[in-house]
Amino acid sequence: VEIYDSNAIKLRVENLAHVRENVQKKTFTRWANMSLPAEDQILDLFEEFRSGGTLIKLINALSGAKMMPERGKMEIHYRSNIAKALKELASVDPHHGISISSIY
């Protein structure tokens, strides 16, 4: 009978979760960059989506929408951009190839 150190197991699981998150982040960043014009390429997915502006640009590129992000630097502007992006995703015809259903 082997005895496992529960702290070591917990650390290993946390490390694997972190590795998985990084792989997903890199994969989604590459996918998004394939859809965005060169001047809007993403370097840090989490930072650049935080304001909602890059998310709006990605949705515009994928759906053909013409949304304009708010340019302010306050959290209220960021939240407005994200709400606008989610509203647009909710209104897109699922046959267009993108859908909000997997976000919620």
Coordinates of N, CA and C in Angstrom, one line a residue:
V1 N 0.9 -1.2 0.0 CA 0.0 0.0 0.0 C 0.9 1.2 0.0
E2 N 0.7 2.1 -1.0 CA 1.5 3.3 -1.1 C 0.7 4.4 -0.4
I3 N 1.5 5.3 0.3 CA 0.9 6.4 1.0 C 1.3 7.6 0.2
Y4 N 0.3 8.4 -0.2 CA 0.5 9.6 -0.9 C 0.4 10.9 0.0
D5 N 1.3 11.8 -0.3 CA 1.2 13.1 0.4 C 0.1 13.9 -0.2
S6 N -0.9 14.2 0.6 CA -2.0 15.0 0.1 C -1.7 16.4 -0.4
N7 N -0.7 17.0 0.3 CA -0.2 18.3 -0.2 C 0.4 18.2 -1.6
A8 N 1.2 17.2 -1.8 CA 1.9 17.0 -3.1 C 0.9 16.7 -4.2
I9 N -0.2 16.0 -3.8 CA -1.2 15.7 -4.8 C -1.9 17.0 -5.2
K10 N -2.3 17.7 -4.1 CA -3.0 19.0 -4.3 C -2.2 20.0 -5.2
L11 N -0.9 20.1 -4.9 CA 0.0 20.9 -5.7 C 0.1 20.5 -7.2
R12 N 0.1 19.1 -7.4 CA 0.2 18.6 -8.7 C -1.1 18.9 -9.5
V13 N -2.2 18.8 -8.9 CA -3.5 19.1 -9.5 C -3.6 20.5 -9.9
E14 N -3.2 21.4 -8.9 CA -3.2 22.8 -9.2 C -2.2 23.2 -10.4
N15 N -1.1 22.5 -10.4 CA -0.1 22.8 -11.5 C -0.7 22.3 -12.8
L16 N -1.3 21.2 -12.9 CA -2.0 20.7 -14.1 C -3.1 21.6 -14.6
A17 N -3.8 22.2 -13.6 CA -4.9 23.1 -14.0 C -4.3 24.4 -14.6
H18 N -3.2 24.8 -14.0 CA -2.5 26.0 -14.5 C -2.0 25.8 -15.9
V19 N -1.4 24.6 -16.1 CA -0.9 24.3 -17.4 C -2.0 24.2 -18.5
R20 N -3.1 23.6 -18.1 CA -4.3 23.5 -19.0 C -4.8 24.9 -19.3
E21 N -4.9 25.8 -18.3 CA -5.4 27.1 -18.6 C -4.4 27.9 -19.6
N22 N -3.1 27.7 -19.4 CA -2.2 28.4 -20.3 C -2.3 27.8 -21.7
V23 N -2.5 26.5 -21.9 CA -2.7 25.9 -23.2 C -3.9 26.5 -23.9
Q24 N -5.0 26.5 -23.1 CA -6.3 27.1 -23.7 C -6.1 28.6 -24.0
K25 N -5.4 29.3 -23.2 CA -5.2 30.7 -23.5 C -4.4 30.9 -24.8
K26 N -3.4 30.2 -24.9 CA -2.6 30.3 -26.2 C -3.3 29.8 -27.4
T27 N -4.1 28.8 -27.3 CA -4.9 28.3 -28.4 C -5.9 29.3 -28.8
F28 N -6.7 29.8 -27.8 CA -7.7 30.8 -28.2 C -7.1 32.1 -28.7
T29 N -5.9 32.5 -28.2 CA -5.2 33.7 -28.7 C -4.8 33.5 -30.2
R30 N -4.3 32.3 -30.5 CA -3.9 32.0 -31.9 C -5.2 32.1 -32.8
W31 N -6.2 31.4 -32.3 CA -7.5 31.4 -33.1 C -8.0 32.8 -33.4
A32 N -8.0 33.6 -32.3 CA -8.5 35.0 -32.4 C -7.7 35.8 -33.4
N33 N -6.4 35.7 -33.3 CA -5.5 36.4 -34.1 C -5.6 36.1 -35.6
M34 N -6.1 34.8 -35.9 CA -6.3 34.5 -37.3 C -7.5 35.2 -37.9
S35 N -8.4 35.7 -37.0 CA -9.6 36.4 -37.4 C -9.4 37.9 -37.4
L36 N -8.5 38.4 -36.6 CA -8.3 39.9 -36.5 C -7.3 40.4 -37.5
P37 N -7.5 41.7 -37.9 CA -6.5 42.3 -38.7 C -5.2 42.5 -38.0
A38 N -4.1 42.6 -38.7 CA -2.7 42.7 -38.2 C -2.6 43.8 -37.1
E39 N -3.3 44.9 -37.2 CA -3.1 46.0 -36.3 C -3.9 45.7 -35.0
D40 N -4.7 44.7 -34.9 CA -5.5 44.4 -33.7 C -5.1 43.0 -33.1
Q41 N -3.9 42.5 -33.5 CA -3.5 41.2 -32.9 C -3.4 41.3 -31.4
I42 N -3.7 40.1 -30.8 CA -3.7 40.0 -29.3 C -2.4 39.4 -28.9
L43 N -1.8 40.1 -27.8 CA -0.6 39.6 -27.2 C -1.0 38.9 -25.9
D44 N -1.8 39.6 -25.1 CA -2.2 39.0 -23.8 C -3.7 39.0 -23.7
L45 N -4.2 37.8 -24.0 CA -5.7 37.6 -24.1 C -6.5 38.2 -22.9
F46 N -6.1 37.9 -21.7 CA -6.9 38.4 -20.6 C -6.8 39.9 -20.4
E47 N -5.7 40.5 -20.6 CA -5.6 41.9 -20.5 C -6.3 42.7 -21.6
E48 N -6.2 42.2 -22.8 CA -6.8 42.9 -23.9 C -8.3 42.7 -24.0
F49 N -8.8 41.6 -23.5 CA -10.3 41.4 -23.5 C -10.9 42.1 -22.3
R50 N -10.1 42.5 -21.3 CA -10.6 43.1 -20.1 C -11.4 44.4 -20.4
S51 N -11.0 45.2 -21.3 CA -11.7 46.4 -21.6 C -12.9 46.2 -22.5
G52 N -13.0 45.0 -23.1 CA -14.1 44.7 -24.0 C -13.9 45.2 -25.5
G53 N -12.9 46.2 -25.7 CA -12.7 46.7 -27.0 C -12.2 45.7 -28.0
T54 N -11.2 44.9 -27.6 CA -10.7 43.9 -28.5 C -11.7 42.8 -28.7
L55 N -12.5 42.5 -27.7 CA -13.6 41.5 -27.9 C -14.6 42.0 -28.9
I56 N -15.0 43.3 -28.9 CA -15.9 43.9 -29.9 C -15.2 43.8 -31.3
K57 N -14.0 44.1 -31.4 CA -13.3 43.9 -32.7 C -13.3 42.5 -33.2
L58 N -13.1 41.5 -32.3 CA -13.2 40.1 -32.7 C -14.6 39.8 -33.2
I59 N -15.6 40.2 -32.5 CA -17.0 39.9 -32.8 C -17.3 40.5 -34.2
N60 N -16.9 41.8 -34.4 CA -17.1 42.5 -35.6 C -16.4 41.7 -36.8
A61 N -15.2 41.2 -36.5 CA -14.5 40.4 -37.6 C -15.2 39.1 -37.9
L62 N -15.8 38.5 -36.9 CA -16.4 37.2 -37.1 C -17.8 37.3 -37.7
S63 N -18.6 38.3 -37.2 CA -20.0 38.4 -37.6 C -20.3 39.5 -38.6
G64 N -19.4 40.3 -38.9 CA -19.6 41.4 -39.8 C -20.4 42.6 -39.2
A65 N -20.5 42.6 -37.9 CA -21.2 43.7 -37.1 C -20.3 44.9 -37.2
K66 N -20.9 46.0 -36.9 CA -20.2 47.3 -37.0 C -20.2 48.0 -35.7
M67 N -20.0 47.3 -34.6 CA -20.0 47.9 -33.2 C -18.8 48.8 -33.0
M68 N -18.9 49.9 -32.3 CA -17.8 50.7 -31.9 C -17.6 50.6 -30.4
P69 N -16.4 50.3 -30.0 CA -16.2 50.2 -28.5 C -16.1 51.6 -27.9
E70 N -16.5 51.7 -26.7 CA -16.2 53.0 -26.0 C -14.8 53.1 -25.7
R71 N -14.2 54.3 -25.7 CA -12.8 54.5 -25.6 C -12.3 54.8 -24.2
G72 N -13.2 55.0 -23.3 CA -12.9 55.4 -21.9 C -12.0 54.4 -21.2
K73 N -11.4 54.8 -20.2 CA -10.5 53.9 -19.4 C -11.0 53.5 -18.0
M74 N -12.3 53.9 -17.8 CA -12.9 53.6 -16.5 C -13.6 52.2 -16.6
E75 N -13.8 51.6 -15.5 CA -14.5 50.3 -15.4 C -15.9 50.3 -16.1
I76 N -16.6 51.4 -15.9 CA -17.9 51.6 -16.5 C -17.9 51.4 -18.0
H77 N -16.8 51.9 -18.7 CA -16.6 51.8 -20.1 C -16.3 50.4 -20.5
Y78 N -15.5 49.7 -19.7 CA -15.2 48.3 -19.9 C -16.4 47.5 -19.8
R79 N -17.2 47.7 -18.8 CA -18.4 46.9 -18.6 C -19.4 47.1 -19.8
S80 N -19.5 48.4 -20.2 CA -20.4 48.7 -21.3 C -20.0 48.0 -22.6
N81 N -18.7 47.9 -22.8 CA -18.1 47.2 -24.0 C -18.4 45.7 -23.9
I82 N -18.2 45.1 -22.8 CA -18.5 43.7 -22.6 C -20.0 43.4 -22.8
A83 N -20.8 44.3 -22.2 CA -22.3 44.1 -22.3 C -22.7 44.2 -23.8
K84 N -22.1 45.1 -24.5 CA -22.4 45.3 -25.9 C -22.0 44.1 -26.7
A85 N -20.8 43.6 -26.4 CA -20.4 42.4 -27.1 C -21.2 41.2 -26.8
L86 N -21.6 41.0 -25.6 CA -22.5 39.8 -25.3 C -23.9 40.0 -25.9
K87 N -24.4 41.2 -25.9 CA -25.7 41.4 -26.5 C -25.6 41.1 -28.0
E88 N -24.5 41.5 -28.7 CA -24.4 41.2 -30.1 C -24.3 39.7 -30.3
L89 N -23.5 39.0 -29.5 CA -23.4 37.6 -29.6 C -24.8 36.9 -29.5
A90 N -25.6 37.4 -28.5 CA -26.9 36.8 -28.3 C -27.8 37.0 -29.5
S91 N -27.6 38.1 -30.3 CA -28.5 38.4 -31.4 C -28.0 37.7 -32.7
V92 N -26.8 37.2 -32.7 CA -26.3 36.6 -34.0 C -27.0 35.3 -34.3
D93 N -27.3 35.1 -35.5 CA -28.0 33.8 -36.0 C -27.0 32.7 -35.7
P94 N -27.4 31.6 -35.0 CA -26.4 30.5 -34.7 C -25.9 29.8 -35.9
H95 N -26.6 30.0 -37.1 CA -26.2 29.4 -38.3 C -25.0 30.1 -38.9
H96 N -24.7 31.3 -38.4 CA -23.6 32.1 -38.8 C -22.3 31.6 -38.4
G97 N -22.3 30.7 -37.4 CA -21.0 30.0 -37.0 C -20.5 30.4 -35.6
I98 N -21.1 31.5 -35.0 CA -20.7 31.8 -33.7 C -22.0 31.9 -32.8
S99 N -21.9 31.6 -31.6 CA -23.0 31.5 -30.7 C -22.6 31.8 -29.3
I100 N -23.5 32.4 -28.5 CA -23.2 32.7 -27.1 C -23.5 31.5 -26.2
S101 N -24.1 30.5 -26.7 CA -24.6 29.4 -25.9 C -23.5 28.7 -25.1
S102 N -22.3 28.7 -25.6 CA -21.2 28.0 -24.8 C -20.6 28.9 -23.8
I103 N -20.9 30.2 -23.7 CA -20.4 31.2 -22.8 C -21.0 31.0 -21.4
Y104 N -22.3 30.8 -21.4 CA -23.1 30.8 -20.1 C -23.0 29.4 -19.5

